[in-house]
PDB file of C-alpha atoms in Angstrom:
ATOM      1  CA  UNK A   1       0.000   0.000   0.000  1.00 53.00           C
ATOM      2  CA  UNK A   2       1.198   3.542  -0.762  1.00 57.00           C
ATOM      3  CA  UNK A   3       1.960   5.752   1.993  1.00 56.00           C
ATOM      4  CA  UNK A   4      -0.169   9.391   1.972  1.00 60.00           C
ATOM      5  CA  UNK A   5       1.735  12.402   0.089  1.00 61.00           C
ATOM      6  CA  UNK A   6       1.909  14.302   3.199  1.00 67.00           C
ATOM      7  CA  UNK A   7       3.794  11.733   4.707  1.00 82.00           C
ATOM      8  CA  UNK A   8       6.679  10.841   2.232  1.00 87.00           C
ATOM      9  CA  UNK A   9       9.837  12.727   2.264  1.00 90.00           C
ATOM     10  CA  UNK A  10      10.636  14.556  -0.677  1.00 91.00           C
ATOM     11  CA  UNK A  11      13.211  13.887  -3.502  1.00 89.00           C
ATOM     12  CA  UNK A  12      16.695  15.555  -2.848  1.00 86.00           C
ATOM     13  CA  UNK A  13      16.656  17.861  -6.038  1.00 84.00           C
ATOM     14  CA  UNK A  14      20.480  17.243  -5.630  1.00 81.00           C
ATOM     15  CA  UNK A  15      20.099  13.371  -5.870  1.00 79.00           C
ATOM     16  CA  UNK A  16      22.184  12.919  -9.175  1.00 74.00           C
ATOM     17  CA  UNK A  17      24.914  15.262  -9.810  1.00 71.00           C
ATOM     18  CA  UNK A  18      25.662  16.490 -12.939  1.00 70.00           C
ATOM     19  CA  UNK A  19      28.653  14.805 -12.881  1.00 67.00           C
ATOM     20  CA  UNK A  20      27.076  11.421 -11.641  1.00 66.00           C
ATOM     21  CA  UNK A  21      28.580   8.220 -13.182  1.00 63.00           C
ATOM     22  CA  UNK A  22      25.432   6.627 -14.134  1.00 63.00           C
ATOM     23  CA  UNK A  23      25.508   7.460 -17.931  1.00 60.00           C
ATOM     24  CA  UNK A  24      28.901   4.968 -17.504  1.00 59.00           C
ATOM     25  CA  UNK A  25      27.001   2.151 -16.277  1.00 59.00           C
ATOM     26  CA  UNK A  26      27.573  -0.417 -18.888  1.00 49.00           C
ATOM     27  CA  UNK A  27      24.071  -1.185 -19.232  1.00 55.00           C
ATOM     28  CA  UNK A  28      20.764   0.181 -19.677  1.00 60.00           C
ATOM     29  CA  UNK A  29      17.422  -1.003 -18.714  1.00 58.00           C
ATOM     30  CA  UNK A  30      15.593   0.183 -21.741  1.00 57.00           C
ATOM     31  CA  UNK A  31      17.185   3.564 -22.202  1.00 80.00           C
ATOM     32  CA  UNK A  32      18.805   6.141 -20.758  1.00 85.00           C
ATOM     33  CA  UNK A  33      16.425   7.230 -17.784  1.00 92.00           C
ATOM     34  CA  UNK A  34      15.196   3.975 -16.863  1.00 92.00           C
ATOM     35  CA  UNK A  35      17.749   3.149 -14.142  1.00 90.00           C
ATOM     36  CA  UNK A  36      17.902   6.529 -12.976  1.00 92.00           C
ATOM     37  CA  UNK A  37      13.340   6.199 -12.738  1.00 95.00           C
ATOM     38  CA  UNK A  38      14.175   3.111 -10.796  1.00 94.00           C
ATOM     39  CA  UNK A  39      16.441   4.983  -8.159  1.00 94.00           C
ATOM     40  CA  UNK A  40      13.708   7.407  -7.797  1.00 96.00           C
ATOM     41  CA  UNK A  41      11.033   4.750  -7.004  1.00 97.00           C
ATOM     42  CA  UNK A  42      13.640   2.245  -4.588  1.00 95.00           C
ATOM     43  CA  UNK A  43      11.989   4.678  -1.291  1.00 95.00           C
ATOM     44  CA  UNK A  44       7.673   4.608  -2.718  1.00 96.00           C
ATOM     45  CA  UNK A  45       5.464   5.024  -5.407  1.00 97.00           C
ATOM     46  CA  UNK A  46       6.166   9.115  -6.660  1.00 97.00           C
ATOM     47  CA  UNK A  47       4.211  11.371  -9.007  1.00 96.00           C
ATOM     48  CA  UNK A  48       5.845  12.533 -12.002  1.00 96.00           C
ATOM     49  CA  UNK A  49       5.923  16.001 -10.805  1.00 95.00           C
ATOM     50  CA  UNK A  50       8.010  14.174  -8.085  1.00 96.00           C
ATOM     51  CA  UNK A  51      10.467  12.187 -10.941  1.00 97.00           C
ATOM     52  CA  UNK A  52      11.374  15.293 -12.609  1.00 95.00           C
ATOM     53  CA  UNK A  53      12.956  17.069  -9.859  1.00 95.00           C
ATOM     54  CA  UNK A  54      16.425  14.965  -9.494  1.00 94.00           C
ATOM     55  CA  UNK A  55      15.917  13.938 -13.125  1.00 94.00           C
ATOM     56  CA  UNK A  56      16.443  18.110 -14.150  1.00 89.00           C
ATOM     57  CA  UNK A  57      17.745  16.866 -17.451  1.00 89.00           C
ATOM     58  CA  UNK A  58      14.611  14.966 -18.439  1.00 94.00           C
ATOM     59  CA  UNK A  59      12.297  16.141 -20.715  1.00 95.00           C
ATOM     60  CA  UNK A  60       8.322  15.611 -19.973  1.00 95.00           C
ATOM     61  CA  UNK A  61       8.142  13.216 -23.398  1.00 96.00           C
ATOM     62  CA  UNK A  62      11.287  10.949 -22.173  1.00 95.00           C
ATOM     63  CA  UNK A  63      10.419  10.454 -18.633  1.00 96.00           C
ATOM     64  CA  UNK A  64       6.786   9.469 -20.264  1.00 96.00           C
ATOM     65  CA  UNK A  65       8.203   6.888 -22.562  1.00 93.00           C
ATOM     66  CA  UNK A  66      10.743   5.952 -19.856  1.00 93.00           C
ATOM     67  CA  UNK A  67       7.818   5.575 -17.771  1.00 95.00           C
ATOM     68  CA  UNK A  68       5.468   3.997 -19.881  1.00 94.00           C
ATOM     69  CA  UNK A  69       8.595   1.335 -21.153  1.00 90.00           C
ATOM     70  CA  UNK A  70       9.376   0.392 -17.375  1.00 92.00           C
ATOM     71  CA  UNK A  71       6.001  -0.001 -16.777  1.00 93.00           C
ATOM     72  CA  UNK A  72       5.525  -2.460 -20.449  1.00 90.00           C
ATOM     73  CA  UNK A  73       8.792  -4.395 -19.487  1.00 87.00           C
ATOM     74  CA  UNK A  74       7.084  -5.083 -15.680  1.00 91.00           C
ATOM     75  CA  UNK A  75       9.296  -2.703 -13.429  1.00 92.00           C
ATOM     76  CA  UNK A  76       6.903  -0.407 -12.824  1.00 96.00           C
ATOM     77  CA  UNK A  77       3.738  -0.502 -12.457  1.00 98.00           C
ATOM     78  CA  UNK A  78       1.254   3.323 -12.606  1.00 97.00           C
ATOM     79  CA  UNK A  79      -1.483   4.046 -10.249  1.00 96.00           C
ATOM     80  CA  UNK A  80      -4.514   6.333 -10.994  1.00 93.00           C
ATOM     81  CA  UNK A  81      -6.511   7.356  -8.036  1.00 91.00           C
ATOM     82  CA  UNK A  82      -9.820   8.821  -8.067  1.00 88.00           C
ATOM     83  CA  UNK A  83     -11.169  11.254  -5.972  1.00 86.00           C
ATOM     84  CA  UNK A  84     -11.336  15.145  -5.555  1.00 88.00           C
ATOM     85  CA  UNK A  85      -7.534  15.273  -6.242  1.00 86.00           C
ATOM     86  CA  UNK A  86      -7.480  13.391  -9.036  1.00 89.00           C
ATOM     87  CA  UNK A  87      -3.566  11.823  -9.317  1.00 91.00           C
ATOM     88  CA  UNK A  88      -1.201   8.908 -10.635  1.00 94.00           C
ATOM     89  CA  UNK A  89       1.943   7.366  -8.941  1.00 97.00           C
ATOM     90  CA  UNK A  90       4.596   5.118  -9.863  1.00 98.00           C
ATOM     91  CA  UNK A  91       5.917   2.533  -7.884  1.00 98.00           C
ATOM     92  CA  UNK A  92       8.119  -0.609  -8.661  1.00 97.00           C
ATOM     93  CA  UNK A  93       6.889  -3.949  -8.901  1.00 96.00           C
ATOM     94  CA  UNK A  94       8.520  -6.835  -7.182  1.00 97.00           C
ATOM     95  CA  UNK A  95      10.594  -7.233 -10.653  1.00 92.00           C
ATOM     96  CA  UNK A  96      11.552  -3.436 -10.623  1.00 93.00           C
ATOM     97  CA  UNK A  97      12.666  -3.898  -6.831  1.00 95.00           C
ATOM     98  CA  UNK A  98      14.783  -7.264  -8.010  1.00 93.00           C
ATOM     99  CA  UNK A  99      17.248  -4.882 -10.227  1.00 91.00           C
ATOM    100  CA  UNK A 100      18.362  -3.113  -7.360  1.00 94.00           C
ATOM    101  CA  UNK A 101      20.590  -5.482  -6.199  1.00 94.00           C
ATOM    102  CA  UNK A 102      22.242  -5.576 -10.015  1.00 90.00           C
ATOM    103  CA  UNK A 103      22.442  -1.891 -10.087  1.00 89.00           C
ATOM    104  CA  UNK A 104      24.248  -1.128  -6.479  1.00 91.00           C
ATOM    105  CA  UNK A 105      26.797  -4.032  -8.157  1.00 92.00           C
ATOM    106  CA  UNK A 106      26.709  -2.056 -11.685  1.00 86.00           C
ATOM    107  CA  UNK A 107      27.274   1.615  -9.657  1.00 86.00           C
ATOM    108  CA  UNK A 108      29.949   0.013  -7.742  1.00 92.00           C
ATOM    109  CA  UNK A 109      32.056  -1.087 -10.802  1.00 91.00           C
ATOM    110  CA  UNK A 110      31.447   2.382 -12.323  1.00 88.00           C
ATOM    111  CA  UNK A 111      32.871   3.416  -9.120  1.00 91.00           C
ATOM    112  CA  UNK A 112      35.636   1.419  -9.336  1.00 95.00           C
ATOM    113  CA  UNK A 113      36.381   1.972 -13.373  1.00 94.00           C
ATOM    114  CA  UNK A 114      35.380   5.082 -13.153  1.00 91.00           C
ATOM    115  CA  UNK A 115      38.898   6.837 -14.341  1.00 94.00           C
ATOM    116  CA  UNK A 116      39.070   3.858 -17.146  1.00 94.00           C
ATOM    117  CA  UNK A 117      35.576   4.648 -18.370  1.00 90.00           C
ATOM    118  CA  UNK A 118      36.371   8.642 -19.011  1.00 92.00           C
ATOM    119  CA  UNK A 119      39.739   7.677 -20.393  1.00 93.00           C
ATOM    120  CA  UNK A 120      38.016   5.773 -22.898  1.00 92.00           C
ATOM    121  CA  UNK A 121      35.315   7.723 -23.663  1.00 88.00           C
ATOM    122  CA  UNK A 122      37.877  11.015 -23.999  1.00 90.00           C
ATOM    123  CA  UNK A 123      39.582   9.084 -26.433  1.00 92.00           C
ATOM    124  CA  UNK A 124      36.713   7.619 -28.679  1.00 89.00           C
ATOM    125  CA  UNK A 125      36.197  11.724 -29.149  1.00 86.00           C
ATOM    126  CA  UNK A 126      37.230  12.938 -32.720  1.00 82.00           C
ATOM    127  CA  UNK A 127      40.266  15.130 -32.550  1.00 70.00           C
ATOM    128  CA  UNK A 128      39.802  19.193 -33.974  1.00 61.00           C
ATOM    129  CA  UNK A 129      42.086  19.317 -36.844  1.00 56.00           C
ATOM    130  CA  UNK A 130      44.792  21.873 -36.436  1.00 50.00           C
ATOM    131  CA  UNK A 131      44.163  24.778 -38.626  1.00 47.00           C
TER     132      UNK A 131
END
């Protein structure tokens, strides 16, 4: 069961620095904002109002398709309540909770490779001709 909006604690607006390492995680579930959705959810169900916050980057058309892929692929599953305040949450399924696990381990290699992963990314980058 959910837990009442007044009672929840809000997202940290701060919760992924720009500088993050979680583009570097090797792997993706689904795309770009899924595991990064998933982080959001690991404390309760949130409101997309609530998602966007942390996720500053995201625009209102990816988180949806983020949303609505997490939700297809079983991770996630959306909530519509009724009511005077009409709303919808997001919360993760017993599947969605299961990749935790897999991404603390992911996070903590990225951690761990973390000078590797730049290094290699810096030099995948196509060199300015001299002029």
């Amino acid at each position: 069961m959910t837990q009442p909006q007044a009672e929840r604690t809000p997202l940290d607006p701060e919760m992924f620095d720009p500088v993050c390492p979680s583009p570097l995680v090797p792997f993706r579930v689904g795309d770009k904002w899924a595991t990064l959705v998933l982080r959001c959810l690991e404390d309760g169900p949130r409101r997309f109002s609530e998602l966007k916050v942390p996720l500053r980057g995201v625009t209102g058309k990816s988180l949806t398709q983020s949303l609505r892929r997490l939700e297809r692929d079983g991770f996630v599953v959306r909530e519509e309540y009724g009511g005077t305040e009409r709303r919808v949450e997001y919360a993760l399924t017993p599947l969605g909770r299961g990749l935790l696990g897999p991404l603390d381990a992911a996070c903590e290699w990225t951690r761990e490779h973390w000078d590797e992963l730049i290094d290699a990314q810096e030099a995948s980058l196509p060199v300015a001709a001299d002029r």
